[in-house]
Amino acid sequence: MKHTSVTPNRPSNRIQGWLQEHHKAAIGSWQRFWNSVLSTTFTSLTLAIALALPGSLLVLLNNAEQITRHLQASAQVNIFLHKDIGLADAQQLTQQLGQREDIHNSYLISATAALDQFRQQSGLDTILDSLAINPLPHTIVITPAFHAANQIALSRLTAKLDTLATVDEVLVDLQWVQRLAALLETTRMATLGLALFLALAVMLVIGNTLRLAIENRREEIVVIKLVGGTDAYLRRPFLYLGCWYGLLSSGLAWLIIQFGLWGLQAPLQRLGDTYQTTIELVGLGISGSLGLIISSVLLTMLSATITVTRELRLIEPH
Amino acid sequence: MIRFDQVSKHYADDKIALNRATFHLKRGQMAFITGHSGAGKSTLLKLIMLMERATQGRIIVDNQDLANLNRRQIPWHRRKIGLVFQNHQLLFDYSVFNNIALPLRINGYHERDIGRRVRAALDKVGLLGQEKAMPSTLSTGEQQRVGIARAIVNKPRLLLADEPTGNLDPELAEEIMHLFEQFNQVGVSVLIASHDINLIRHLPYPVMKLGQGRLTHLRASS
Ligand SMILES: Nc1ncnc2c1ncn2[C@@H]1O[C@H](COP(=O)(O)OP(=O)(O)O)[C@@H](O)[C@H]1O
Ligand SMILES: [Mg+2]
């Protein structure tokens, strides 16, 4: 039998044909995507919520870290000396400490100065005047040379200061900042864990959606296999379907996050007003938005590839 | 075109569907396989299509030993073969045009060529002008013709048919057989499985009979 020239065999036509196939598969699955608007919307919303939850938590964490960053930088350590240490010794120690590598600066609050300060702040003049002796010790205030978030260095320094014979007690002034930092770090880890779980949920939802889509077209798949459709040809429309889900749901997630932040801005500013500060919430930004979209599409495509490859293998003509 | 050499097929439950079948269908030849229901006719065609794998023996199609084809190569093998089913396997949510276009689409033909080839195929089965119809609006005979058009649209060198006249009345069945003869006359090798002895008795083609998996040559080409 005579064979007429098969058009796709010429190289330029082959590439053209390949592009045409992708174009058709993309368009076809896009149309199928919108065939059942309701279920597509619900599935995409489910996915969007799963994406928006860790996404918005990460955005909030970034904001919280930005707000606490300048607080952390100003960690201070108060060193209370033993009562019997004289002013000269205290001054000498202050100087020595100021020369240490790990200490940025140091200054002395003498017992007298401390009492004066306390007198002014407390208004307990008469009681304090009646005291025969000053109950307050000399205090050296130091600022470490490292960032306050560096807890290891900070605890090493305080331990070392504690061993000095002249020192009675070492008090890190801003422990609450550290606690906050630790809390933020813990929350970040928890959020990442949550993100992992929700990523799994996204993959399962996509997997199930595509499994149903394949099941609905079972007959067609059997016929295509019988006339010689390759696995790649059969996979293509379903992979595009997964891609559309990834794009739509990340777009919805983006809206959820940005609207959420926008809603938070006003009440947070009212809070900021009471501290005379401006609170400017930072949104996803360009890199965050791209990260959201790309990770969403990658997730759905990964799930789609696994599901579609397995499901199509299960359908064989008989 | 097709060579079976001592081919056996055992299904999982020890059922022997084909027992040491040997035959040769020459290039450009047309032949029938007959036998009762359950004799192994469909199994024989499925082996050729690689829908099933032989348990024993050697099958050569178009100079290709099928044992050497792996899973990934199956689609390319199937593209060389046109297959007609008893229940035509049309997709009812696709138009006649799109049903017939399927083998061309998987081959990546240009949309322009697809239109031309689909209309040529429709012309050959006598359904020109029906391309926009939905299969459900056609009669059984017309549906079977659409199935045949889909099988030949890609100009295969080999045409297989499994009970192509099973659901048709004798007149329509004869028309369908005549279509197959026409394809054979332009050089297509044709192998038809049919239990309808009355239909094929007076046709001048070799007939092989399957009985309990065994193949006997009833009649050589006349
Ligand atoms: N997938 C299968 N699994 C088990 N047995 C099968 C299978 N397909 C066919 N058979 C058995 O093999 C024998 C031949 O079947 P088949 O090839 O369909 O015969 P025919 O097409 O001639 O009616 C029958 O007994 C049938 O029950
Ligand atoms: Mg059968």
Short mmCIF file of C-alpha atoms in Angstrom, two decimals, chain A residues 19-225:
data_model
loop_
_atom_site.label_atom_id
_atom_site.label_comp_id
_atom_site.label_asym_id
_atom_site.label_seq_id
_atom_site.Cartn_x
_atom_site.Cartn_y
_atom_site.Cartn_z
CA LEU A 19 3.78 22.86 19.92
CA GLN A 20 0.38 22.36 18.35
CA GLU A 21 -0.19 19.29 20.55
CA HIS A 22 0.71 21.22 23.68
CA HIS A 23 -1.42 24.13 22.61
CA LYS A 24 -4.38 21.82 22.02
CA ALA A 25 -3.89 19.96 25.28
CA ALA A 26 -3.60 23.22 27.20
CA ILE A 27 -6.67 24.76 25.59
CA GLY A 28 -8.65 21.54 25.86
CA SER A 29 -7.94 21.09 29.55
CA TRP A 30 -8.59 24.79 30.18
CA GLN A 31 -12.05 24.34 28.68
CA ARG A 32 -12.64 21.17 30.69
CA PHE A 33 -11.41 23.06 33.75
CA TRP A 34 -14.31 25.50 33.35
CA ASN A 35 -16.85 22.91 32.22
CA SER A 36 -17.96 22.43 35.80
CA VAL A 37 -17.44 25.88 37.26
CA LEU A 38 -18.84 24.96 40.66
CA SER A 39 -16.65 21.98 41.43
CA THR A 40 -13.60 23.66 39.94
CA THR A 41 -14.18 26.70 42.14
CA PHE A 42 -14.71 24.65 45.29
CA THR A 43 -11.64 22.53 44.67
CA SER A 44 -9.55 25.61 43.95
CA LEU A 45 -10.86 27.34 47.08
CA THR A 46 -9.99 24.29 49.18
CA LEU A 47 -6.50 24.35 47.74
CA ALA A 48 -6.28 28.13 48.19
CA ILE A 49 -7.13 27.89 51.89
CA ALA A 50 -4.57 25.15 52.37
CA LEU A 51 -1.99 27.40 50.69
CA ALA A 52 -3.08 30.65 52.37
CA LEU A 53 -2.89 29.27 55.90
CA PRO A 54 0.87 28.67 56.09
CA GLY A 55 1.42 31.54 53.65
CA SER A 56 -0.27 34.13 55.85
CA LEU A 57 1.37 32.72 58.99
CA LEU A 58 4.78 33.14 57.37
CA VAL A 59 3.91 36.70 56.34
CA LEU A 60 2.78 37.53 59.89
CA LEU A 61 5.94 35.99 61.31
CA ASN A 62 8.06 38.09 58.99
CA ASN A 63 6.23 41.17 60.23
CA ALA A 64 6.61 40.17 63.88
CA GLU A 65 10.33 39.58 63.37
CA GLN A 66 10.74 42.94 61.72
CA ILE A 67 9.02 44.66 64.64
CA THR A 68 11.12 42.89 67.28
CA ARG A 69 14.43 43.19 65.44
CA HIS A 70 15.34 46.65 66.75
CA LEU A 71 14.31 45.64 70.28
CA GLN A 72 16.64 42.69 70.23
CA ALA A 73 19.59 44.77 69.20
CA SER A 74 19.54 46.71 72.46
CA ALA A 75 19.89 43.84 74.93
CA GLN A 76 21.48 44.94 78.19
CA VAL A 77 23.07 43.06 81.08
CA ASN A 78 22.96 44.42 84.65
CA ILE A 79 25.74 43.26 86.95
CA PHE A 80 25.02 43.74 90.67
CA LEU A 81 28.19 43.75 92.76
CA HIS A 82 28.53 42.49 96.30
CA LYS A 83 27.63 45.06 98.95
CA ASP A 84 31.12 45.19 100.39
CA ILE A 85 32.76 46.23 97.12
CA GLY A 86 34.02 49.78 97.22
CA LEU A 87 33.41 52.42 94.58
CA ALA A 88 37.05 52.37 93.38
CA ASP A 89 36.96 48.61 92.80
CA ALA A 90 33.64 48.98 91.01
CA GLN A 91 35.04 51.64 88.73
CA GLN A 92 38.07 49.50 87.96
CA LEU A 93 35.90 46.51 87.09
CA THR A 94 33.72 48.68 84.88
CA GLN A 95 36.78 49.72 82.94
CA GLN A 96 38.11 46.17 82.69
CA LEU A 97 34.81 44.88 81.43
CA GLY A 98 34.60 47.69 78.86
CA GLN A 99 37.84 46.42 77.32
CA ARG A 100 36.60 42.89 76.80
CA GLU A 101 36.10 41.73 73.21
CA ASP A 102 32.54 40.55 73.77
CA ILE A 103 31.39 43.74 75.49
CA HIS A 104 30.52 46.78 73.49
CA ASN A 105 30.43 49.30 76.31
CA SER A 106 29.99 49.45 80.06
CA TYR A 107 29.08 52.09 82.59
CA LEU A 108 28.70 52.21 86.33
CA ILE A 109 25.65 53.19 88.33
CA SER A 110 27.05 53.75 91.80
CA ALA A 111 24.98 52.79 94.82
CA THR A 112 24.37 56.45 95.59
CA ALA A 113 23.27 57.24 92.08
CA ALA A 114 21.00 54.21 92.10
CA LEU A 115 19.41 55.32 95.34
CA ASP A 116 18.89 58.85 93.99
CA GLN A 117 17.28 57.42 90.88
CA PHE A 118 15.06 55.20 92.96
CA ARG A 119 14.16 58.09 95.24
CA GLN A 120 13.08 60.19 92.30
CA GLN A 121 11.12 57.45 90.64
CA SER A 122 9.42 56.01 93.70
CA GLY A 123 8.73 59.18 95.69
CA LEU A 124 9.53 57.32 98.90
CA ASP A 125 11.81 60.14 100.08
CA THR A 126 11.07 59.97 103.80
CA ILE A 127 11.33 56.24 104.12
CA LEU A 128 14.57 56.13 102.19
CA ASP A 129 16.00 59.03 104.21
CA SER A 130 15.31 57.12 107.39
CA LEU A 131 17.52 54.26 106.26
CA ALA A 132 20.87 54.31 107.97
CA ILE A 133 22.65 52.57 105.16
CA ASN A 134 22.14 52.43 101.40
CA PRO A 135 20.63 48.98 100.64
CA LEU A 136 21.54 49.17 96.96
CA PRO A 137 24.77 47.77 95.52
CA HIS A 138 26.93 49.29 92.81
CA THR A 139 25.65 48.22 89.44
CA ILE A 140 27.55 47.89 86.17
CA VAL A 141 25.47 48.03 82.99
CA ILE A 142 27.02 46.48 79.93
CA THR A 143 25.91 46.16 76.29
CA PRO A 144 27.24 42.97 74.66
CA ALA A 145 29.16 43.29 71.41
CA PHE A 146 27.03 40.61 69.76
CA HIS A 147 23.39 40.52 68.74
CA ALA A 148 20.98 39.84 71.55
CA ALA A 149 19.47 36.99 69.58
CA ASN A 150 22.76 35.13 69.97
CA GLN A 151 21.63 33.32 73.08
CA ILE A 152 24.61 30.99 73.30
CA ALA A 153 27.09 33.86 73.45
CA LEU A 154 24.87 35.73 75.86
CA SER A 155 24.56 32.88 78.32
CA ARG A 156 28.30 32.17 78.04
CA LEU A 157 29.00 35.81 78.92
CA THR A 158 26.59 35.92 81.85
CA ALA A 159 28.01 32.64 83.21
CA LYS A 160 31.53 34.06 83.04
CA LEU A 161 30.47 37.29 84.76
CA ASP A 162 28.73 35.26 87.46
CA THR A 163 31.99 33.55 88.42
CA LEU A 164 33.73 36.86 89.19
CA ALA A 165 34.27 37.13 92.95
CA THR A 166 33.01 40.70 93.07
CA VAL A 167 29.75 39.91 91.33
CA ASP A 168 26.64 39.12 93.29
CA GLU A 169 24.10 38.66 90.54
CA VAL A 170 23.88 38.98 86.77
CA LEU A 171 20.57 39.95 85.26
CA VAL A 172 19.83 40.01 81.55
CA ASP A 173 17.51 42.91 81.18
CA LEU A 174 15.69 41.90 78.07
CA GLN A 175 14.97 38.26 78.61
CA TRP A 176 11.47 38.82 77.38
CA VAL A 177 12.89 39.76 74.00
CA GLN A 178 14.70 36.46 73.90
CA ARG A 179 11.56 34.66 74.88
CA LEU A 180 9.74 36.45 72.10
CA ALA A 181 12.49 35.51 69.66
CA ALA A 182 12.34 31.89 70.82
CA LEU A 183 8.58 31.95 70.53
CA LEU A 184 8.78 33.35 67.01
CA GLU A 185 11.33 30.71 66.07
CA THR A 186 9.14 27.96 67.48
CA THR A 187 6.13 29.36 65.67
CA ARG A 188 8.16 29.45 62.47
CA MET A 189 9.12 25.79 62.81
CA ALA A 190 5.53 24.88 63.63
CA THR A 191 4.36 26.85 60.59
CA LEU A 192 6.82 25.02 58.38
CA GLY A 193 5.58 21.72 59.79
CA LEU A 194 2.02 22.83 59.16
CA ALA A 195 3.01 23.91 55.64
CA LEU A 196 4.39 20.43 55.02
CA PHE A 197 1.15 18.82 56.14
CA LEU A 198 -0.94 21.21 54.07
CA ALA A 199 1.32 20.61 51.06
CA LEU A 200 0.49 16.94 51.47
CA ALA A 201 -3.20 17.87 51.68
CA VAL A 202 -2.88 19.91 48.45
CA MET A 203 -1.26 16.94 46.75
CA LEU A 204 -3.97 14.58 47.94
CA VAL A 205 -6.77 16.89 46.80
CA ILE A 206 -5.15 17.32 43.37
CA GLY A 207 -4.50 13.58 43.17
CA ASN A 208 -8.11 12.79 43.92
CA THR A 209 -9.45 15.45 41.54
CA LEU A 210 -7.32 14.14 38.68
CA ARG A 211 -8.14 10.53 39.51
CA LEU A 212 -11.82 11.40 39.08
CA ALA A 213 -11.11 13.35 35.88
CA ILE A 214 -9.30 10.29 34.49
CA GLU A 215 -12.06 7.96 35.62
CA ASN A 216 -14.59 10.16 33.80
CA ARG A 217 -12.67 9.77 30.56
CA ARG A 218 -11.84 6.10 30.93
CA GLU A 219 -13.53 5.05 27.67
CA GLU A 220 -11.69 7.71 25.74
CA ILE A 221 -8.38 6.68 27.28
CA VAL A 222 -8.95 3.05 26.30
CA VAL A 223 -9.69 4.05 22.69
CA ILE A 224 -6.69 6.37 22.55
CA LYS A 225 -4.47 3.56 23.85
#
